Coordinates of C-alpha atoms in Angstrom, one line a residue:
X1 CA 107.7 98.4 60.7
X2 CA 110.6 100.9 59.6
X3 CA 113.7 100.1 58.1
X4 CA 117.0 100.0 60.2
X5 CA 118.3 103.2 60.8
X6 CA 121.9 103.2 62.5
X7 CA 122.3 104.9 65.9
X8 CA 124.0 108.0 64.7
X9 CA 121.6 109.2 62.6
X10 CA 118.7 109.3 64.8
X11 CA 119.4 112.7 66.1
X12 CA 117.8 113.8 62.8
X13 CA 114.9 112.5 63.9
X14 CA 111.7 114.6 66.5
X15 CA 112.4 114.3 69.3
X16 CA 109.4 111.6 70.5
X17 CA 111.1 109.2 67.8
X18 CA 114.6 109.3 69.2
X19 CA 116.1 106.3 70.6
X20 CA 116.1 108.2 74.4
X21 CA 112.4 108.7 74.2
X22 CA 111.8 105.3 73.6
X23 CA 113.8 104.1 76.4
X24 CA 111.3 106.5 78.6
X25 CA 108.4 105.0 77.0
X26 CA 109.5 101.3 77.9
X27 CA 110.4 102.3 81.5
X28 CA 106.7 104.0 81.5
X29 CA 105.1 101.3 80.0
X30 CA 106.3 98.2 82.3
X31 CA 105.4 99.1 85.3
X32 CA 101.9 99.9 84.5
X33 CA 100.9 96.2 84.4
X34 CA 103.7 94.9 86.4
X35 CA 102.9 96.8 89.2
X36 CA 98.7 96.4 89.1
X37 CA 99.1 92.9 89.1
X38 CA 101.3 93.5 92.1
X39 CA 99.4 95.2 93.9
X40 CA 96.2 92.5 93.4
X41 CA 98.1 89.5 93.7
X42 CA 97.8 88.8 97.1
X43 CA 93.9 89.8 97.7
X44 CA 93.1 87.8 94.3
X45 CA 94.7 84.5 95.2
X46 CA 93.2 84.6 98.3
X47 CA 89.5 85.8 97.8
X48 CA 89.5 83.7 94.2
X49 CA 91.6 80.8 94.4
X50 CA 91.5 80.4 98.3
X51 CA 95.4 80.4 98.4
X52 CA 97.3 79.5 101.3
X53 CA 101.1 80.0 102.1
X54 CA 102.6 76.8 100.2
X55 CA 100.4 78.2 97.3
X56 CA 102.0 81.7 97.1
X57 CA 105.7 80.4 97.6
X58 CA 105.1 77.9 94.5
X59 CA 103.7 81.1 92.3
X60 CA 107.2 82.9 93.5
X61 CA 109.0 80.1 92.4
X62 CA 107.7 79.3 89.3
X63 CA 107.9 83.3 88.6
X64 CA 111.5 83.4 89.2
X65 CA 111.8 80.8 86.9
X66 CA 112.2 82.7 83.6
X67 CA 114.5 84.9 85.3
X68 CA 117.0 82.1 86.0
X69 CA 116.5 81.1 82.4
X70 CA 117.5 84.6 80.8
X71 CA 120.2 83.5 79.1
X72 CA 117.6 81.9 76.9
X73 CA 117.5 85.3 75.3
X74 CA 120.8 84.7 73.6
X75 CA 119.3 81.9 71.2
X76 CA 116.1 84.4 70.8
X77 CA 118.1 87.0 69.4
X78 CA 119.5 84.8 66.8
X79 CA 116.3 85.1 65.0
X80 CA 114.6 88.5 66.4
X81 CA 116.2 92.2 67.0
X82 CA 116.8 93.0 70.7
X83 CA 114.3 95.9 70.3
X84 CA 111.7 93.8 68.5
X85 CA 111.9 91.3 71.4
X86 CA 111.6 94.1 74.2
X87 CA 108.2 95.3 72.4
X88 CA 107.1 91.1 72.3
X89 CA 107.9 90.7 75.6
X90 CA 106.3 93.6 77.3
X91 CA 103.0 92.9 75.4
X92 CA 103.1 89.5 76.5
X93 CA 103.2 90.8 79.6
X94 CA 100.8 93.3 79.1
X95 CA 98.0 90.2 77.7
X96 CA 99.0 87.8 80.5
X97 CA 98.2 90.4 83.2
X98 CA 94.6 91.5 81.4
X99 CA 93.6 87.3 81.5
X100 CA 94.9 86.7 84.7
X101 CA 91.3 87.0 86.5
X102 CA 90.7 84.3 84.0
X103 CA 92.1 81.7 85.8
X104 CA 91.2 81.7 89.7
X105 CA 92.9 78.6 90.4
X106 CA 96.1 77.4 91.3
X107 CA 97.0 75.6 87.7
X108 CA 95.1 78.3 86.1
X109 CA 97.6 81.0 87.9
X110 CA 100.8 79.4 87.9
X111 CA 99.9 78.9 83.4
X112 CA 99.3 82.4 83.7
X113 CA 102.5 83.9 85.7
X114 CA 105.0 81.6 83.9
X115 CA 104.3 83.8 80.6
X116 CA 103.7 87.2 82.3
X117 CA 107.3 86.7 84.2
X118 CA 108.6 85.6 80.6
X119 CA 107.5 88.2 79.4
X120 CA 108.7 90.2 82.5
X121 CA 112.2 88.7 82.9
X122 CA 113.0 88.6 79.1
X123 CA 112.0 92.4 78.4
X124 CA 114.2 93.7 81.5
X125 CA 117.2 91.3 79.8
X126 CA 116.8 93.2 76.6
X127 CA 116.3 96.6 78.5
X128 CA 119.0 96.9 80.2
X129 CA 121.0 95.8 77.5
X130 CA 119.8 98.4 74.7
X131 CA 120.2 101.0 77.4
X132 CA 123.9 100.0 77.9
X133 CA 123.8 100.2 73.8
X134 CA 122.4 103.3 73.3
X135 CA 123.3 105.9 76.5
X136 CA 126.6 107.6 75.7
X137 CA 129.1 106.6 78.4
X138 CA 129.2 110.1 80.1
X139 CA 125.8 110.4 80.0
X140 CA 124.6 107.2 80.9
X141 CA 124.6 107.8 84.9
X142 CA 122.0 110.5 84.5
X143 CA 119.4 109.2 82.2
X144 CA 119.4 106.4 84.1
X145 CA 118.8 108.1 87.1
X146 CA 115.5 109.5 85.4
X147 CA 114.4 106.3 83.6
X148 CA 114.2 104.9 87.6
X149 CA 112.5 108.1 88.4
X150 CA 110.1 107.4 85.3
X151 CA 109.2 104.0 86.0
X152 CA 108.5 105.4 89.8
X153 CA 106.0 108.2 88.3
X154 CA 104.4 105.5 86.3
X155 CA 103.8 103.2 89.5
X156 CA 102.8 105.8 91.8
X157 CA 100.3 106.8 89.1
X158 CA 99.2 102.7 89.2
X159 CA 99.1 102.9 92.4
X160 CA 96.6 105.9 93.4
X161 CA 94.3 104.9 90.8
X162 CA 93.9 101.8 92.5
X163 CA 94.0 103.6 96.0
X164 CA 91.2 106.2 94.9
X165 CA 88.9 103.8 92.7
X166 CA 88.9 100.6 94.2
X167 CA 86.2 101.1 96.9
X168 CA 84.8 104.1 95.5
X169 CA 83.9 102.6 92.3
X170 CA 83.4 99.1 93.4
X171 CA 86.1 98.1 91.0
X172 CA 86.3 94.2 90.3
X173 CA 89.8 92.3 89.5
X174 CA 88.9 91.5 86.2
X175 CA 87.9 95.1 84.9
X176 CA 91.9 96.1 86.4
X177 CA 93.4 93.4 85.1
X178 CA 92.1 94.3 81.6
X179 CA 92.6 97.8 82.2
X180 CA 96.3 97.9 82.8
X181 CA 97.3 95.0 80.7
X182 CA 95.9 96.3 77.8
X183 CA 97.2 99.4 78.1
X184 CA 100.8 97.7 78.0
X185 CA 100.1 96.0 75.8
X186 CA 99.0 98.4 73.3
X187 CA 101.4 101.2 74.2
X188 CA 104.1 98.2 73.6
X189 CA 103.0 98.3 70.3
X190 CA 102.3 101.4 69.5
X191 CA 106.6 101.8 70.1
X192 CA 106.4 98.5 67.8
X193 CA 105.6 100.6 64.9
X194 CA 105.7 103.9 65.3
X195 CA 109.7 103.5 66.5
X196 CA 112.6 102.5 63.6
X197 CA 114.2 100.1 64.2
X198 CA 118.0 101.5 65.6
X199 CA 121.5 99.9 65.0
X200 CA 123.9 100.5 67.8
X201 CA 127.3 101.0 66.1
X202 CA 128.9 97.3 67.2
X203 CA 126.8 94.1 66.4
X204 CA 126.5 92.2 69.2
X205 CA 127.5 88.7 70.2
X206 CA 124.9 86.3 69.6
X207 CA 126.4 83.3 72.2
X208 CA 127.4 82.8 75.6
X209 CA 130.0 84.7 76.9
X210 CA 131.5 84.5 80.2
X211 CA 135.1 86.0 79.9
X212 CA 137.4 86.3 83.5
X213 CA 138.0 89.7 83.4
X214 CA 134.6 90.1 83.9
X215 CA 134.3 88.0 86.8
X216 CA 133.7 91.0 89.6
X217 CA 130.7 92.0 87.9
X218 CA 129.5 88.5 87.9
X219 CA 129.9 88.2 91.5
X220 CA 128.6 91.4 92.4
X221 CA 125.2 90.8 90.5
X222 CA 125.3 87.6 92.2
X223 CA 125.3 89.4 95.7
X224 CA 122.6 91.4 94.4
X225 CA 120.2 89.0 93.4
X226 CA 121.0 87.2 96.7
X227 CA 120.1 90.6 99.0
X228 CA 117.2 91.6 96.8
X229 CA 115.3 88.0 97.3
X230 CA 115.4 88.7 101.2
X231 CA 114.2 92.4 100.7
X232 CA 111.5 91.8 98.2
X233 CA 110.0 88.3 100.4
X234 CA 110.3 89.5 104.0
X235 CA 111.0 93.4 104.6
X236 CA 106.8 93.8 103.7
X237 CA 106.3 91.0 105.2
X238 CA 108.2 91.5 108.2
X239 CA 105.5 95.1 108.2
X240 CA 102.2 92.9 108.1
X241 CA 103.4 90.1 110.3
X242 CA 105.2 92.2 113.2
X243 CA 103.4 95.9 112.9
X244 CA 100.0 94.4 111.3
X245 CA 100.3 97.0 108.4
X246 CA 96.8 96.6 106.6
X247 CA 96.7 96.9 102.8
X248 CA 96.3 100.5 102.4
X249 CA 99.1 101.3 105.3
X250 CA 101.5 99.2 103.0
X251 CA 100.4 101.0 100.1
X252 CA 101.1 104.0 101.5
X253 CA 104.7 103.2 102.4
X254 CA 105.2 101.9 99.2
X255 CA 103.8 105.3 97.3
X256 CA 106.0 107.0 100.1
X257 CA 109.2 105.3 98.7
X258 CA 107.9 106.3 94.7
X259 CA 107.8 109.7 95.6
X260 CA 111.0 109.6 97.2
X261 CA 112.8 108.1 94.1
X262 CA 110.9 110.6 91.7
X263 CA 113.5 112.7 93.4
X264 CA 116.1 110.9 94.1
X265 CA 116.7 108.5 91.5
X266 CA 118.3 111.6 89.0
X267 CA 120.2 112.5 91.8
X268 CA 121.7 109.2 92.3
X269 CA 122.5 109.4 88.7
X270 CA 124.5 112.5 88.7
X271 CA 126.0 111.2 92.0
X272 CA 127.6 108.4 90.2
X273 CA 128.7 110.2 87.6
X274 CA 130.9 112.7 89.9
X275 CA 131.8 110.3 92.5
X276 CA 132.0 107.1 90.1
X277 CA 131.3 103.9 90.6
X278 CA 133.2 102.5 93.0
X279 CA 132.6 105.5 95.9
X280 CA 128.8 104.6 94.9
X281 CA 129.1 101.6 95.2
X282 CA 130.9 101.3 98.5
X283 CA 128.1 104.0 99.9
X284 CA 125.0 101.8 98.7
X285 CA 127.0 98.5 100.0
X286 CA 127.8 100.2 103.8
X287 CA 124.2 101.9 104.0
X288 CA 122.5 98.4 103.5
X289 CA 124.6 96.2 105.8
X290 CA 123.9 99.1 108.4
X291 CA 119.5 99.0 107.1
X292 CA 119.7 95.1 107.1
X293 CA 121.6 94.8 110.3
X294 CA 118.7 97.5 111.7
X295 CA 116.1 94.8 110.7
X296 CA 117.4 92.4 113.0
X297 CA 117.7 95.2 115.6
X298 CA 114.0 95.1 115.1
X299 CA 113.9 91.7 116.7
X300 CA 116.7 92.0 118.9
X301 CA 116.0 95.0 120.5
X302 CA 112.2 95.7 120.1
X303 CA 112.2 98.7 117.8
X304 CA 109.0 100.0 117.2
X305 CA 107.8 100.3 114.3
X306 CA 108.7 104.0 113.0
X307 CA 111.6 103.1 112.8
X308 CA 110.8 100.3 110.7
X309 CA 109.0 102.4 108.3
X310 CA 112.3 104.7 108.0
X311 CA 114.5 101.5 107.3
X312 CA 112.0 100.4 104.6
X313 CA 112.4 104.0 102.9
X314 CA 116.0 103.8 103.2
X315 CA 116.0 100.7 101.7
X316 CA 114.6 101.6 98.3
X317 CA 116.6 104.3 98.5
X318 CA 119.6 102.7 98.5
X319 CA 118.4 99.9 96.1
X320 CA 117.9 102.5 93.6
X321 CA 122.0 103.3 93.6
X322 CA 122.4 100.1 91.6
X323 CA 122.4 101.9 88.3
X324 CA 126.1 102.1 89.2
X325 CA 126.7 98.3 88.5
X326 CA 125.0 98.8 85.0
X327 CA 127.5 102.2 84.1
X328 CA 130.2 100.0 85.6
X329 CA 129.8 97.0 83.4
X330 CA 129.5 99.7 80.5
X331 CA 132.7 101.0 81.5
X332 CA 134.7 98.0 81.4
X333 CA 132.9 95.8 78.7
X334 CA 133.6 95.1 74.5
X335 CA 130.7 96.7 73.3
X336 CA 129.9 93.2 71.4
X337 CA 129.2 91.7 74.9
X338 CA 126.6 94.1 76.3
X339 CA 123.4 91.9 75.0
X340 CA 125.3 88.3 75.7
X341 CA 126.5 89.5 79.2
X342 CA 122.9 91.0 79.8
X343 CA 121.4 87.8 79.8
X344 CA 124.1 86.0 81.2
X345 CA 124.1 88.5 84.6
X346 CA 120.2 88.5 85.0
X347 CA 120.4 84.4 85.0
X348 CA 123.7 84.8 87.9
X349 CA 121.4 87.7 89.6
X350 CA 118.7 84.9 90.2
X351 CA 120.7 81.8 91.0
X352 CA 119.4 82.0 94.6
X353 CA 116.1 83.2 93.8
X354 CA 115.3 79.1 93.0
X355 CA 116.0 78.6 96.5
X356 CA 116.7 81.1 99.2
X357 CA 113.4 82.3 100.1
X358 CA 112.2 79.3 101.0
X359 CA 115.4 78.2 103.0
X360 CA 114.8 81.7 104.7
X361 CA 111.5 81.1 105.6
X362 CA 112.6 77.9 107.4
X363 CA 114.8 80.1 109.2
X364 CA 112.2 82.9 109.7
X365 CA 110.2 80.5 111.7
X366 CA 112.9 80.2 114.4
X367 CA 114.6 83.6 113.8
X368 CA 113.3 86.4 111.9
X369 CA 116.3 88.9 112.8
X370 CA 118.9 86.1 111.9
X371 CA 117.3 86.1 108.5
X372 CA 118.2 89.8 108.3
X373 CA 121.6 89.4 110.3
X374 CA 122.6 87.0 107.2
X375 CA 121.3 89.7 104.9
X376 CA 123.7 92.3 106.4
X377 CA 126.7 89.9 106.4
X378 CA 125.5 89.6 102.1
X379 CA 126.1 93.1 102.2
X380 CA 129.7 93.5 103.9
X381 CA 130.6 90.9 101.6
X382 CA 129.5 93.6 98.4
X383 CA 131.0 95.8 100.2
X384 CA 134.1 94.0 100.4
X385 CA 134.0 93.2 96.8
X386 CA 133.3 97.1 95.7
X387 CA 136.7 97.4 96.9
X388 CA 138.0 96.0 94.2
X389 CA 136.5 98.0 91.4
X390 CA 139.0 100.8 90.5
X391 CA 138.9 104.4 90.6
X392 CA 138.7 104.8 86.5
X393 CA 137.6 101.2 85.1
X394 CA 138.2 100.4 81.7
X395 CA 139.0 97.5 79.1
X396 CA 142.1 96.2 81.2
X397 CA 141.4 98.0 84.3
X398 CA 138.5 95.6 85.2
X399 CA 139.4 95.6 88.8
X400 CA 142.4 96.8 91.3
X401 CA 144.0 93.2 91.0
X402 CA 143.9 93.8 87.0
X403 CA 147.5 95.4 86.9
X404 CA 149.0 91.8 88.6
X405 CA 146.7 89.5 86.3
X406 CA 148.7 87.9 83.2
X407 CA 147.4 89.0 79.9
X408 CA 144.6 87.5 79.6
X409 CA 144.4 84.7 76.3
X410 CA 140.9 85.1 75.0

């Protein structure tokens, strides 16, 4: 492993070792095991560990898990480099997806997704927070714009291998499984050692912090996590159970949506840098409450199931405009706190992740469209909250309230 070298001399460097590059090589490696075991998971448990529904909500639960815990990441830097932990985490993600076929059982599974979503939940912590470190302020809005589009490329390319080989081939879990997490795993280290190790120019805070001025960002990742929970567990659903999407059809949609944000995603990036964050945000806030509130109409009004598929599109669409809570936080936060508050946001973002999808699916039973009607009124109250980001934020210009806040005594 290299010696430190500090942030501002790594333009010295070729270009493949730069601290950018790496960034695109993490957002290319993840997905490539995330995203096979994603699209298995649901065949496997059934044809190998003859899962049933209370089954597959109890793997959910105990993979949100580690994402609640995030802030657990505080204590691990204490001993190991944010960069050094990124590169653990994704190959322990990378080993626990090539052994999951391993263990076709319900203990065996739920052993195995507790350290694959560690592994998961720990390396996005530590990602987002060296990309807040390292991406020049101005420039941060467009590269990560691409990185999305990069990690879309890398999925898509996931996802049509398994599309064209599966059948053809006669492909069995186990060889995929192996396949693409061992590749993450040793393209993880590969950045390990072939990458120095870079110092950002502020050291970062190495304990909890949770400061007031702050607090809007808090809330707004807290909406977030709430809105993405009903997305993830029953728009796809809502496809097989009401439009009886079959696995390929889903797939489809899915590479559909990567294509999409292969374009879009740099796009959205230089949107948010001319229109800034709050105008993004407000967009991204009104377009899902409108998308959500669609859903229902789904329900309500028997909408068939084009426009379903459109919706869906739309969806991910929007989703990928969050990059402009990331450069927003950036914008207003000491650069000590990036790392601390990292951790800290990604345990608020899954507060309700412990509980709301199953509280939902109580209520999907009765209602399916009131799930999604309480999903759009999640949104208006974003949207409600964007209002409050200023124009130009900034250390002291947090939110439009800041300029009738005392001065604030930490």
């Amino acid at each position: 492993m290299l010696k430190p070298m500090p942030l501002s001399e790594a333009q010295s460097l070729p270009f493949w070792r730069r601290p950018v590059t790496l960034l695109f090589m993490m957002a290319m490696t993840m997905p490539i095991a995330f995203n096979a075991w994603s699209a298995l998971l649901n065949n496997f448990v059934i044809e190998a560990a003859n899962f049933d529904g209370a089954d597959i909500g109890l793997l959910h639960t105990v993979r949100e898990i580690p994402g609640f815990l995030a802030v657990g990441v505080i204590a691990v830097i204490l001993f190991i480099r944010e960069q050094v932990l990124a590169m653990i985490s994704l190959m322990l993600l990378g080993v626990a997806t090539a052994v999951t076929a391993w263990f076709p059982s319900l203990g065996g599974l739920l052993f195995v997704t507790l350290f694959s979503s560690i592994g998961f939940h720990y390396y996005e912590t530590v990602n987002q927070s060296l990309q807040l470190q390292w991406l020049p302020k101005d420039r941060a809005p467009q590269v990560l714009g691409w990185l999305v589009a990069m990690g879309s490329a890398a999925t898509l390319v996931v996802y049509g291998l398994i599309v064209l080989t599966w059948e053809r081939f006669d492909l069995a879990y186990n060889m995929v499984f192996m396949a693409a997490g061992g590749l993450t795993a040793l393209l993880a280290l590969f950045c390990l050692i072939a990458y120095p190790q870079f110092d950002a120019p502020t050291p970062q805070t190495k304990k909890i912090v949770l400061r007031r001025r702050y607090w809007l960002y808090y809330a707004l990742q807290f909406m977030a996590g709430a809105r993405r929970q009903i997305f993830v567990v029953f728009a796809g659903f809502m496809m097989v159970e009401k439009f009886g999407f079959e696995v390929h059809e889903l797939t489809g949609l899915y590479m559909i949506n990567l294509l999409i944000n292969m374009t879009a995603a740099p796009m959205l990036g230089k949107a948010v840098a001319k229109f800034g964050e709050r105008r993004t945000l407000i967009f991204e806030y009104t377009g899902l409450a409108i998308v959500f509130a669609a859903y229902g109409g789904i329900y309500w009004f028997g909408w068939g199931v084009l426009i379903a598929a459109i919706l869906y599109v739309i969806d991910h669409v929007l989703f990928a405009l969050a990059l402009a809570l990331k450069t927003y936080f950036q914008k207003i936060a000491d650069p000590a706190d990036i790392a601390p508050t990292a951790a800290v946001a990604f345990t608020i973002n899954h507060i309700t992740a412990v509980f709301l999808p199953a509280l939902l699916g109580l209520l999907w039973i009765v209602s399916p469209g009131a799930v999604f009607g309480f999903a759009a009124a999640m949104a208006l109250v974003s949207l409600a909250l964007s209002l409050l980001i200023p124009r130009h934020p900034e250390p002291g210009n947090e939110t439009v309230l800041s300029k009738y806040a005392p001065a604030p005594a930490e």
